PDB file of C-alpha atoms in Angstrom:
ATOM      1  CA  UNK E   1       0.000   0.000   0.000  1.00 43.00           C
ATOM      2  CA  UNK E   2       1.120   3.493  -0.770  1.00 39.00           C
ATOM      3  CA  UNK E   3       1.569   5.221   2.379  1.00 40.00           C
ATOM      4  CA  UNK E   4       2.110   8.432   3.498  1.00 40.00           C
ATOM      5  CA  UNK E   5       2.977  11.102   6.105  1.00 39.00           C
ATOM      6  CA  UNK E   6       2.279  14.722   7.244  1.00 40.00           C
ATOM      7  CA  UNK E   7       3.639  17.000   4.919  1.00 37.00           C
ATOM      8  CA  UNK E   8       7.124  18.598   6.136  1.00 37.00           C
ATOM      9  CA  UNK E   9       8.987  21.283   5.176  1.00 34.00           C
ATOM     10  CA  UNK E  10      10.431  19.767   2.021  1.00 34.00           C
ATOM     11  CA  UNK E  11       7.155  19.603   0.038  1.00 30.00           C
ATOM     12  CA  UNK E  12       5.042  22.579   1.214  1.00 30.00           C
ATOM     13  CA  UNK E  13       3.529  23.585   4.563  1.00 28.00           C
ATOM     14  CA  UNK E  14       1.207  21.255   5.971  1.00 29.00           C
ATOM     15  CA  UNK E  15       0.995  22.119   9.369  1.00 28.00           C
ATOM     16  CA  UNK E  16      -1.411  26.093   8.995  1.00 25.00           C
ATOM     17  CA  UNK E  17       0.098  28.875  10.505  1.00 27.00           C
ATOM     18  CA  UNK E  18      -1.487  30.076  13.395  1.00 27.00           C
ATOM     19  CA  UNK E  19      -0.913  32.974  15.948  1.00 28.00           C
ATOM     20  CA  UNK E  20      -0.863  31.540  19.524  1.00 36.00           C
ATOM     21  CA  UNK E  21      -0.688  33.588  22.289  1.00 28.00           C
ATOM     22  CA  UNK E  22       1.815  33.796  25.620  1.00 32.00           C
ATOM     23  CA  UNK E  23       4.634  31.746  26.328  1.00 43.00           C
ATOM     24  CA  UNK E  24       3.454  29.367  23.446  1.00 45.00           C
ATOM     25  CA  UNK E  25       5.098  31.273  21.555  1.00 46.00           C
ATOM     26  CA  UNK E  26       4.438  31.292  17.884  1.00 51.00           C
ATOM     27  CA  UNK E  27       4.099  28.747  15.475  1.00 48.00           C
ATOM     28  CA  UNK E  28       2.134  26.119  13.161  1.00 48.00           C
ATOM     29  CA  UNK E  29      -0.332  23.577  14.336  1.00 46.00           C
ATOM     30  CA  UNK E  30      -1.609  20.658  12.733  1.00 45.00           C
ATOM     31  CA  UNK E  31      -4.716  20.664  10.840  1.00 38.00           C
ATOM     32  CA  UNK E  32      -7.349  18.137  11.189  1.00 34.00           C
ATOM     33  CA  UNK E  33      -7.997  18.271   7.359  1.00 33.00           C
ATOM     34  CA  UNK E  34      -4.724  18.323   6.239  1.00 36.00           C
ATOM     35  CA  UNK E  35      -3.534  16.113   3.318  1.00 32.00           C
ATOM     36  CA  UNK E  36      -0.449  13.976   4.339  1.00 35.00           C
ATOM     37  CA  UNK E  37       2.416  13.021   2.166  1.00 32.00           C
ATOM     38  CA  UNK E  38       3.815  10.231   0.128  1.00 30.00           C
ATOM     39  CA  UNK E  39       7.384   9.616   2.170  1.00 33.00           C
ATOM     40  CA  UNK E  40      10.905   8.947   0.598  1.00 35.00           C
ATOM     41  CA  UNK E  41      10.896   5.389  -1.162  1.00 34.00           C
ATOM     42  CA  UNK E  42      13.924   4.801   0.707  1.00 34.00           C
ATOM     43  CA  UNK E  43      13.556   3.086   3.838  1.00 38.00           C
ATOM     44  CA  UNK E  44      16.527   3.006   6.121  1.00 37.00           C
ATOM     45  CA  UNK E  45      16.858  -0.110   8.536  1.00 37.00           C
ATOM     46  CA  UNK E  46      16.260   0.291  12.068  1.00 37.00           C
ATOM     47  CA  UNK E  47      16.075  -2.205  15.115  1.00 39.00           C
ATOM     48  CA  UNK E  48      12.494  -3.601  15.991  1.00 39.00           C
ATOM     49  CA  UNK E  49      11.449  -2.153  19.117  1.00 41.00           C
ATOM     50  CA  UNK E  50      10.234  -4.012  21.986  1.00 43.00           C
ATOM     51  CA  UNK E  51       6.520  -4.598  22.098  1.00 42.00           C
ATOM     52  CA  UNK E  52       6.083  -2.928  25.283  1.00 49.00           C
ATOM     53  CA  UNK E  53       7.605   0.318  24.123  1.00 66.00           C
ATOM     54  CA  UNK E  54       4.847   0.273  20.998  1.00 68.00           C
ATOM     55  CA  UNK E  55       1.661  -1.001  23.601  1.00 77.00           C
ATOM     56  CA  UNK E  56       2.402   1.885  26.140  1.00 81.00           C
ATOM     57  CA  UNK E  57       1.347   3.907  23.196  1.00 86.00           C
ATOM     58  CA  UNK E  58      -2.387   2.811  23.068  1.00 90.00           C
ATOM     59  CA  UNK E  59      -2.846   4.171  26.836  1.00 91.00           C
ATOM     60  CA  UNK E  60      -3.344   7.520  24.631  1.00 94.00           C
ATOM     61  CA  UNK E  61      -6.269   6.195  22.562  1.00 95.00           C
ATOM     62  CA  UNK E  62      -9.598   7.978  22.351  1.00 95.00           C
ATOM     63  CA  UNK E  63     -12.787   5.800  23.162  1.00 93.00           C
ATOM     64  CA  UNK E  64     -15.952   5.767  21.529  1.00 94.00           C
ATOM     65  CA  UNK E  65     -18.494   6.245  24.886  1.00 93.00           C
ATOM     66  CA  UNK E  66     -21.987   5.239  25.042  1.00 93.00           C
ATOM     67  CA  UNK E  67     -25.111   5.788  27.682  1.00 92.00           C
ATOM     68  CA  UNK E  68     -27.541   2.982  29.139  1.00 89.00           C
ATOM     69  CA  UNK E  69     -30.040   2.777  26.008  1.00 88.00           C
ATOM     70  CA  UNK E  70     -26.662   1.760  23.687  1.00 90.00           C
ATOM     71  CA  UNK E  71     -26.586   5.602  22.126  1.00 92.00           C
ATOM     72  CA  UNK E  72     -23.035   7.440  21.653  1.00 93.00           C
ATOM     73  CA  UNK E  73     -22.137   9.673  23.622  1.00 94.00           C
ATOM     74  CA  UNK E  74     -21.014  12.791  21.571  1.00 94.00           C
ATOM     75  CA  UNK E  75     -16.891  12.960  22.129  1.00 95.00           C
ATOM     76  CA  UNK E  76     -15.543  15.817  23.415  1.00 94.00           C
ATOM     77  CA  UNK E  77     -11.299  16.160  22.622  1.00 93.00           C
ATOM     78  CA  UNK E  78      -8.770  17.073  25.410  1.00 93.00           C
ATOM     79  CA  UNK E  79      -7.623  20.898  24.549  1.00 93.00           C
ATOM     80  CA  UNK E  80      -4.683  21.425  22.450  1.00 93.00           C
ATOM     81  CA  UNK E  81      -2.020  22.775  25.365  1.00 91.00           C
ATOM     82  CA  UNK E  82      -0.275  24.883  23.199  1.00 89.00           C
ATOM     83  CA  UNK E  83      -3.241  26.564  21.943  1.00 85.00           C
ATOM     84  CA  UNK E  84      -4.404  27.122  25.530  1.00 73.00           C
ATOM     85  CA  UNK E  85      -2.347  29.887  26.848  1.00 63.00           C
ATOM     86  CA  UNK E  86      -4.043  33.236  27.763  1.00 56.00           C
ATOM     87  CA  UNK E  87      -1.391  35.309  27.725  1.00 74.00           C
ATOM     88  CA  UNK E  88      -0.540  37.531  24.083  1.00 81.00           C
ATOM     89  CA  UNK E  89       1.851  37.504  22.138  1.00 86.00           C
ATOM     90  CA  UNK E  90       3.217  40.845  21.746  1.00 91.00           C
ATOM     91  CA  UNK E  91       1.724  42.439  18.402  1.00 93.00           C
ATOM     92  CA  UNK E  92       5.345  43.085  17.343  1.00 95.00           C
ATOM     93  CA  UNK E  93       6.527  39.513  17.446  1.00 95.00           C
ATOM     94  CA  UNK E  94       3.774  38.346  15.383  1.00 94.00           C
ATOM     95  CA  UNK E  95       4.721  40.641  12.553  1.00 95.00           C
ATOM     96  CA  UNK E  96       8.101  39.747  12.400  1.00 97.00           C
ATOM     97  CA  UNK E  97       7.696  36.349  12.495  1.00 96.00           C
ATOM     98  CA  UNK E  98       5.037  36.666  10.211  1.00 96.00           C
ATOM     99  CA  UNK E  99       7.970  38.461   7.868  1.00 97.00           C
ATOM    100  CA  UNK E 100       9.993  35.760   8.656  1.00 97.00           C
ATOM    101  CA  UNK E 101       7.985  33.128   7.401  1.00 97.00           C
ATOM    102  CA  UNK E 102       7.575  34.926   4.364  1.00 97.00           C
ATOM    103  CA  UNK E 103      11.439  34.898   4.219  1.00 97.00           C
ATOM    104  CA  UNK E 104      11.771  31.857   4.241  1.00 97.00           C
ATOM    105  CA  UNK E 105       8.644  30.688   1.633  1.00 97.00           C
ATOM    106  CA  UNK E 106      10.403  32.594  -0.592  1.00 97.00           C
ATOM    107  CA  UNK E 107      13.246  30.846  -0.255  1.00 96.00           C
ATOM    108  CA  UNK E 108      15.631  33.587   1.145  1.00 97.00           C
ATOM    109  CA  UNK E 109      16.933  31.207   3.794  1.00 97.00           C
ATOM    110  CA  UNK E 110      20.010  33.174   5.110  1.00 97.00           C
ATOM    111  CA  UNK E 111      17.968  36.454   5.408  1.00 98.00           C
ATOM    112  CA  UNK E 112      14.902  34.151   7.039  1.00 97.00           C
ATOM    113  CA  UNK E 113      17.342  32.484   9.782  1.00 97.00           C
ATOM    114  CA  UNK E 114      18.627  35.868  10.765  1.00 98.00           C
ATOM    115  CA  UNK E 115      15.463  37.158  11.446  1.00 98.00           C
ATOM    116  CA  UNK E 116      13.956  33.854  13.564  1.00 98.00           C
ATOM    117  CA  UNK E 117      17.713  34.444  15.586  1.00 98.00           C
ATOM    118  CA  UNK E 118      16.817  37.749  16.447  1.00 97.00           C
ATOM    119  CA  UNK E 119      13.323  36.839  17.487  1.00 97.00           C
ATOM    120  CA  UNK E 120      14.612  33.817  19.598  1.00 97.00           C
ATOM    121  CA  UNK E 121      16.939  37.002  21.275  1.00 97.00           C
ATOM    122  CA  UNK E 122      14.501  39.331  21.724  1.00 96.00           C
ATOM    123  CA  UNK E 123      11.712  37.406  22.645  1.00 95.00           C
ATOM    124  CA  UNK E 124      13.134  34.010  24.594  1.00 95.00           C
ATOM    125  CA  UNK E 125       9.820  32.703  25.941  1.00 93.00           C
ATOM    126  CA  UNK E 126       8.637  32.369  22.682  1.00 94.00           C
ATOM    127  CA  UNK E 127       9.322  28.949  21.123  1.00 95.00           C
ATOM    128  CA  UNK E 128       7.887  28.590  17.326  1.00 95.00           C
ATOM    129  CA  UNK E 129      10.843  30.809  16.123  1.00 97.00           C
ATOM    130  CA  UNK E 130      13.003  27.453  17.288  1.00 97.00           C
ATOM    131  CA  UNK E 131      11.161  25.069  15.156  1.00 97.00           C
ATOM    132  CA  UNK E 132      11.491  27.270  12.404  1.00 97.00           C
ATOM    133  CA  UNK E 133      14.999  27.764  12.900  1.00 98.00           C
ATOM    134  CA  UNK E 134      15.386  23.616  13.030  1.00 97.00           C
ATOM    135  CA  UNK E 135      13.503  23.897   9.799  1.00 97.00           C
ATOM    136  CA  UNK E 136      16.055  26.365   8.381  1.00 97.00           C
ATOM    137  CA  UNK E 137      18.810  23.929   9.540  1.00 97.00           C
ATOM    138  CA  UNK E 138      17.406  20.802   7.609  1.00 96.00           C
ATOM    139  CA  UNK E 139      17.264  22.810   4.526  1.00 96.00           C
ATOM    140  CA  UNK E 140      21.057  23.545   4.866  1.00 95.00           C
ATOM    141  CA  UNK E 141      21.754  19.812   5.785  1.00 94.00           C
ATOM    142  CA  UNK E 142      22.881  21.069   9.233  1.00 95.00           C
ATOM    143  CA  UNK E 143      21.225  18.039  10.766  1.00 96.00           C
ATOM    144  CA  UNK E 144      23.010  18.454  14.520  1.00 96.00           C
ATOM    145  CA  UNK E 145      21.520  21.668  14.920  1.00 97.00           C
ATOM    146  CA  UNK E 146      18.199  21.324  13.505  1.00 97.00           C
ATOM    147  CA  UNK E 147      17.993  18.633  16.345  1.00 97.00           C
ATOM    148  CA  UNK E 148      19.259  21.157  18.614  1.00 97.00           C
ATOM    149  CA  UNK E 149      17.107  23.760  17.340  1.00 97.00           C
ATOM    150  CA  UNK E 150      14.027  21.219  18.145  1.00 98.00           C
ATOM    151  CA  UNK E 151      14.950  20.417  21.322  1.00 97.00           C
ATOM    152  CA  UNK E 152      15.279  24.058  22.365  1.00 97.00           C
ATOM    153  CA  UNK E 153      11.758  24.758  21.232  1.00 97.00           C
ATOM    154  CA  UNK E 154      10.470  21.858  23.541  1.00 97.00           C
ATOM    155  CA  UNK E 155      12.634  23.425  26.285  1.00 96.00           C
ATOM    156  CA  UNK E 156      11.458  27.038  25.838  1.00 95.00           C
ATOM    157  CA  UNK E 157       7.747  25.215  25.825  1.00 94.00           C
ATOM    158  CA  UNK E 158       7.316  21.874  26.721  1.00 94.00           C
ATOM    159  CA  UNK E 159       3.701  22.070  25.579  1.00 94.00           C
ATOM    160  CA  UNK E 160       4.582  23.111  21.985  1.00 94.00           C
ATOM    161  CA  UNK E 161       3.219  20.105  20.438  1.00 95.00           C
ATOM    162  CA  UNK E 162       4.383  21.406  16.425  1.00 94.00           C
ATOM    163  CA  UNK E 163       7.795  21.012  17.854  1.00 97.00           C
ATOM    164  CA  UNK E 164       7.369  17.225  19.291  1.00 97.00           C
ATOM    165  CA  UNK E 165       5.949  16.668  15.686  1.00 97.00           C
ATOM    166  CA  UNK E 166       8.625  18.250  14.138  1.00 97.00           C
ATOM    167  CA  UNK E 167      11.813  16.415  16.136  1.00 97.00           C
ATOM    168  CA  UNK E 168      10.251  12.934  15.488  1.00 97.00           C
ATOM    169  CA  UNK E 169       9.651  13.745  11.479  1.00 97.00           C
ATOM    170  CA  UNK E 170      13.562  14.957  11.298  1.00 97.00           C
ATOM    171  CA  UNK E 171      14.184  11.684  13.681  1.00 97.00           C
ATOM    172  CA  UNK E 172      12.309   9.289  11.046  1.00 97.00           C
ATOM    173  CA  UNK E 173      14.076  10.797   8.339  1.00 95.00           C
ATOM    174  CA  UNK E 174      17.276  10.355   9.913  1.00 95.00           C
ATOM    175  CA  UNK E 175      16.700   6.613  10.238  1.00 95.00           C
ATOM    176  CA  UNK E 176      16.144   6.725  14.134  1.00 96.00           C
ATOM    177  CA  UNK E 177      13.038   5.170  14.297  1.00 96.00           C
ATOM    178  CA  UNK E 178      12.804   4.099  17.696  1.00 95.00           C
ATOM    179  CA  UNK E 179      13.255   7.869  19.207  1.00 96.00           C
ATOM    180  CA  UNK E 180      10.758   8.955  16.590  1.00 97.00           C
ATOM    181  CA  UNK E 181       8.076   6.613  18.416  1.00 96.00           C
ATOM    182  CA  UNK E 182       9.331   7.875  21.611  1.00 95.00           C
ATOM    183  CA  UNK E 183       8.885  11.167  20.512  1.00 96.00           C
ATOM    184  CA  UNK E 184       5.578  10.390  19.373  1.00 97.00           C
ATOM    185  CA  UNK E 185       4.469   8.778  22.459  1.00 96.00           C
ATOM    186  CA  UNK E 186       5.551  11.786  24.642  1.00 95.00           C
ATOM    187  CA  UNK E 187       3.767  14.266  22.538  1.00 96.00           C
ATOM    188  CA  UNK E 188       0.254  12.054  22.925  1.00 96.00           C
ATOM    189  CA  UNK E 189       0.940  11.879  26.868  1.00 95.00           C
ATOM    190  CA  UNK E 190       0.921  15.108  26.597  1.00 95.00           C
ATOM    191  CA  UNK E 191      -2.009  15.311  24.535  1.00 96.00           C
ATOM    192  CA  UNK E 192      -3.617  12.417  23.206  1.00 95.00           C
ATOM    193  CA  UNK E 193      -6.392  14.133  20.819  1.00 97.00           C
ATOM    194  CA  UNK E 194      -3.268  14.747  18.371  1.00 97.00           C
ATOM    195  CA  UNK E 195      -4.530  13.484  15.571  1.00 96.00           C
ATOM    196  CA  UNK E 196      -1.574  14.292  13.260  1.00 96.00           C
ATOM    197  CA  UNK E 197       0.906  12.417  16.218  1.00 97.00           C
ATOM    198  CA  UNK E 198      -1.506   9.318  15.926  1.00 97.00           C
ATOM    199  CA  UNK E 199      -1.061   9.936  11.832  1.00 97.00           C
ATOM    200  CA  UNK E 200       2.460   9.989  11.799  1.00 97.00           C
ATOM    201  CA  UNK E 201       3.121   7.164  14.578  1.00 97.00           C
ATOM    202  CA  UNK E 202       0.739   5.010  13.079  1.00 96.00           C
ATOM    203  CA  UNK E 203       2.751   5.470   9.243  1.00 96.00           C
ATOM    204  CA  UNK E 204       6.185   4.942  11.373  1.00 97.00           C
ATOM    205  CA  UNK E 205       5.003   1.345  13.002  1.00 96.00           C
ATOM    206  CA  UNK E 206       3.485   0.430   9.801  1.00 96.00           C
ATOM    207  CA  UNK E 207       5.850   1.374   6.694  1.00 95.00           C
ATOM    208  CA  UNK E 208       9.091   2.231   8.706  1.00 96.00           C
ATOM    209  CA  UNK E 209       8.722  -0.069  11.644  1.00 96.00           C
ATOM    210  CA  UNK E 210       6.910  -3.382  10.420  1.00 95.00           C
ATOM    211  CA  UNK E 211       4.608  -3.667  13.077  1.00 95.00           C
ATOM    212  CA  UNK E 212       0.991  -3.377  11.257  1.00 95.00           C
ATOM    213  CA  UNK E 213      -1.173  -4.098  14.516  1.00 95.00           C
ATOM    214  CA  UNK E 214       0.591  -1.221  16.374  1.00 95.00           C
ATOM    215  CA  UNK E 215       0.038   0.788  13.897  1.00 96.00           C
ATOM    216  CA  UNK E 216      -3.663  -0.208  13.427  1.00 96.00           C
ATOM    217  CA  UNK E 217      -5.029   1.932  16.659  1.00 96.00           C
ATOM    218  CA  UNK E 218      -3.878   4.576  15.338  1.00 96.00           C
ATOM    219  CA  UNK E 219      -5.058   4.676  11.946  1.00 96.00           C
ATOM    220  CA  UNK E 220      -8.321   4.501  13.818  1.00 96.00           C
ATOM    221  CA  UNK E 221      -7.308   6.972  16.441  1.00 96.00           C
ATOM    222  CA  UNK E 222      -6.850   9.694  13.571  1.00 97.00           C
ATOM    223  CA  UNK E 223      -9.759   8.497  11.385  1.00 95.00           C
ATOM    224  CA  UNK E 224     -12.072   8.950  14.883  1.00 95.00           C
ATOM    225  CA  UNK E 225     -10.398  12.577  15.920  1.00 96.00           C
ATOM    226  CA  UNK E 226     -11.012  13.615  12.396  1.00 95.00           C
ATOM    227  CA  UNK E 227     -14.535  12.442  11.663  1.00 93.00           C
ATOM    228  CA  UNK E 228     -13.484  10.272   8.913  1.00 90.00           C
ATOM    229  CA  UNK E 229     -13.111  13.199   6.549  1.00 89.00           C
ATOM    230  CA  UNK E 230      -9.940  11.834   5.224  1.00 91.00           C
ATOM    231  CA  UNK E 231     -11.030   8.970   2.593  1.00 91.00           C
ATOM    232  CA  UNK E 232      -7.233   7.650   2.245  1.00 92.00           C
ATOM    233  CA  UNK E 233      -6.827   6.989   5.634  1.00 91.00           C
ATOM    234  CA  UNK E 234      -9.924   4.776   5.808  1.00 90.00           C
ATOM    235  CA  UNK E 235      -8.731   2.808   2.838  1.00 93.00           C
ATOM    236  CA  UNK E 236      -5.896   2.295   4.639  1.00 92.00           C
ATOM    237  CA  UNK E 237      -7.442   1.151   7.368  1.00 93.00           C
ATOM    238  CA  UNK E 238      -9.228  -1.398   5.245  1.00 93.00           C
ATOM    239  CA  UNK E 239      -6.289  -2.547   3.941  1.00 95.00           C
ATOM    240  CA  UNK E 240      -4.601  -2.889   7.230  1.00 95.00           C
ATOM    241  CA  UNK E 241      -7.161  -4.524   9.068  1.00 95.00           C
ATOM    242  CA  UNK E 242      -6.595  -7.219   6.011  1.00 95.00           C
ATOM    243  CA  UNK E 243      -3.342  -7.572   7.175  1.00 95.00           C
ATOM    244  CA  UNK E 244      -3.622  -7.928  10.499  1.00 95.00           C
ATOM    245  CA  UNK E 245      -6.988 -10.271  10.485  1.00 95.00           C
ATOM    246  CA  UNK E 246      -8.018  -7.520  13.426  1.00 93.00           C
ATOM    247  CA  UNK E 247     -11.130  -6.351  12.695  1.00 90.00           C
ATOM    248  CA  UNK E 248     -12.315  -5.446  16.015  1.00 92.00           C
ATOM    249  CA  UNK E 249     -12.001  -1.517  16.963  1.00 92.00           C
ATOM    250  CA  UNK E 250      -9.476  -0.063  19.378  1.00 94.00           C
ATOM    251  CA  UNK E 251     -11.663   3.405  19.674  1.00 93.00           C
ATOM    252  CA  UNK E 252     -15.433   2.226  19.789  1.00 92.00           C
ATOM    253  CA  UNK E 253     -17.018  -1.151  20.877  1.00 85.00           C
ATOM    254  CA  UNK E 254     -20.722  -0.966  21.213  1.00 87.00           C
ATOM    255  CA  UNK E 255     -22.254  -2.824  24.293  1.00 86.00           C
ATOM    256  CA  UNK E 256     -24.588  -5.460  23.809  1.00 83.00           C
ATOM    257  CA  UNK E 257     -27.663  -4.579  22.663  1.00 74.00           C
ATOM    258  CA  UNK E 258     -30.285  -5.010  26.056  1.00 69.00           C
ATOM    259  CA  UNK E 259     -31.208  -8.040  26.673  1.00 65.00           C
ATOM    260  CA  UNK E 260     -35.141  -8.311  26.929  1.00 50.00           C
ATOM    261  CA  UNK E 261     -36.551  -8.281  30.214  1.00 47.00           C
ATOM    262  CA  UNK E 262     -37.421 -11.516  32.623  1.00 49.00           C
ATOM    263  CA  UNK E 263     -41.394 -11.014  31.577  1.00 52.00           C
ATOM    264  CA  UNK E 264     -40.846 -10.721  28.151  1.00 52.00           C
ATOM    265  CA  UNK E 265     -38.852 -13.591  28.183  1.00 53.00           C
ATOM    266  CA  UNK E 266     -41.586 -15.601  30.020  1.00 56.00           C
ATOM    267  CA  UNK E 267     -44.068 -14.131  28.040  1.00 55.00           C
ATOM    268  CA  UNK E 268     -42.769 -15.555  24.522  1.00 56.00           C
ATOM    269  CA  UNK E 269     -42.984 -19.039  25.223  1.00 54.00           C
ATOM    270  CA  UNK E 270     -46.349 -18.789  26.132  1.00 49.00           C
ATOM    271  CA  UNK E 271     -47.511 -17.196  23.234  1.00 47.00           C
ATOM    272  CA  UNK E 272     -45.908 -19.029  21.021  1.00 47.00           C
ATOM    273  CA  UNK E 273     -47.418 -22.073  22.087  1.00 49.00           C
ATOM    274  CA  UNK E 274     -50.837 -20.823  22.002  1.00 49.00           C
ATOM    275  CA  UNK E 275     -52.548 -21.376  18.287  1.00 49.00           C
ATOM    276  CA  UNK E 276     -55.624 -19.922  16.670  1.00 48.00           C
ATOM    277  CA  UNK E 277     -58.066 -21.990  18.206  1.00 50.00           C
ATOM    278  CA  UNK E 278     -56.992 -21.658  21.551  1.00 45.00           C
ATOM    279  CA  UNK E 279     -56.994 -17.994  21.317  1.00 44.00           C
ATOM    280  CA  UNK E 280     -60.102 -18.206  20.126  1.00 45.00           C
ATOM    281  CA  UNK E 281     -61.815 -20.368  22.443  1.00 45.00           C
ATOM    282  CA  UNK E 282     -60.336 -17.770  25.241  1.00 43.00           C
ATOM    283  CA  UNK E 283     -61.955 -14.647  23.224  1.00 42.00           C
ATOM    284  CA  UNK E 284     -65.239 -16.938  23.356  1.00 44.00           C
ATOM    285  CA  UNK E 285     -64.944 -16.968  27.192  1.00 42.00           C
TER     286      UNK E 285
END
């Protein structure tokens, strides 16, 4: 199956730009309708994980509730933490970053990384600048300090959940799969409505890891956060579930349908074994 990924930096933003207020600095966050990407065809080896490390993952799963009668219960997502800040950004950092950005989708990289630096300097709590900077830093095949640049973002915010996104894309591509998951992982303990970290984790066990029924629950995590409205992913989820003979659901398992009561029950027999004539005779008195 052809499978894909979030968009990255490489092919076109997928990730919208948003303005996010206080320390959350300012950034990009994932889109529920975004349209993920085809990854490289080249697949670089990496060690199977344990199966523990991939389980601990489906602790973050989103479940399908329902009330007595067997209805669903409508499901309300866990708030994005970066998003939730309510302090502002100052009006002056959001322009230049804004003319950053432009910098740099117009391909003026030297000119864009200058200006992120100076943002980083003279605004420090703010931590999208970093991610752009690790962005920069790929571009230039300066992998060591687009990691760096990554991992400064998370420590300026731990809560910026672009930047967990973007460290474990640049650690798939680099062929370190099993920090990638771990990366993953930490960004849905953090907040486990992500729908683009289920996305992504769920492509990495599948294509990059070889582990189809970990990467199954997530498939279905995304395809449940998103309200279906991504038709590829539910084909692959068809085709997966063909794979992995699993064709019960991780996110929502109806209950039984209710049982009928003790009189009704008691009641059916007995009808059943009356015919016509005896129902008549009993009309007749």
């Amino acid at each position: 199956m052809a499978m894909v990924s979030v968009k990255h930096w490489r092919t076109g933003a997928l990730m919208t730009a948003v303005l996010l207020s206080g320390c959350a600095g300012l950034g990009t966050v994932g889109g529920q309708g975004s349209t993920p990407e085809a990854p490289a065809k080249k697949v670089v080896e990496s060690k199977p994980s344990a199966p523990n490390d991939g389980e601990a993952s489906q602790r973050y799963l989103p479940q399908q509730a329902y009330d007595k009668q067997g209805n669903k219960i409508a499901y309300e997502p866990s708030p994005n933490p970066y998003t939730g800040t309510s302090e502002p950004v100052p009006p002056e950092a959001v322009t230049r970053f804004r003319k950053a950005d432009s910098l740099m989708a117009d391909e003026q990289y030297r000119e864009a990384r200058k200006a992120f630096e100076a943002i980083t300097r003279d605004y420090p709590d703010l931590s999208g600048p970093w991610v752009k900077l690790g962005e920069l830093a790929e571009i230039g095949e300066r992998m060591e300090r687009a990691e760096k640049s990554y991992k400064k973002a998370l420590e300026v915010n731990p809560e910026n959940v672009n930047a967990y996104l973007a460290l474990a894309l640049f650690q798939r591509r680099s062929g370190d799969f099993e920090a990638a998951r771990d990366t993953y992982i930490a960004a849905l303990a953090l907040w486990k409505d992500f729908p683009e970290a289920h996305l992504n984790l769920a492509i990495l066990f599948d294509l990059y890891m070889n582990q189809p029924a970990l990467a199954q629950p997530h498939f279905e995590a995304y395809d449940f956060l998103t309200s279906g409205d991504n038709p590829r992913v539910a084909d692959w989820l068809i085709e997966i579930r063909r794979r992995t003979g699993i064709e019960t659901s991780f996110i929502d398992n109806p209950p039984p349908a209710p049982k009928a009561t003790e009189e009704a029950a008691a009641a059916e027999p007995m009808s059943a074994e009356k015919g016509p004539e005896t129902t008549a005779n009993e009309e007749k008195g």
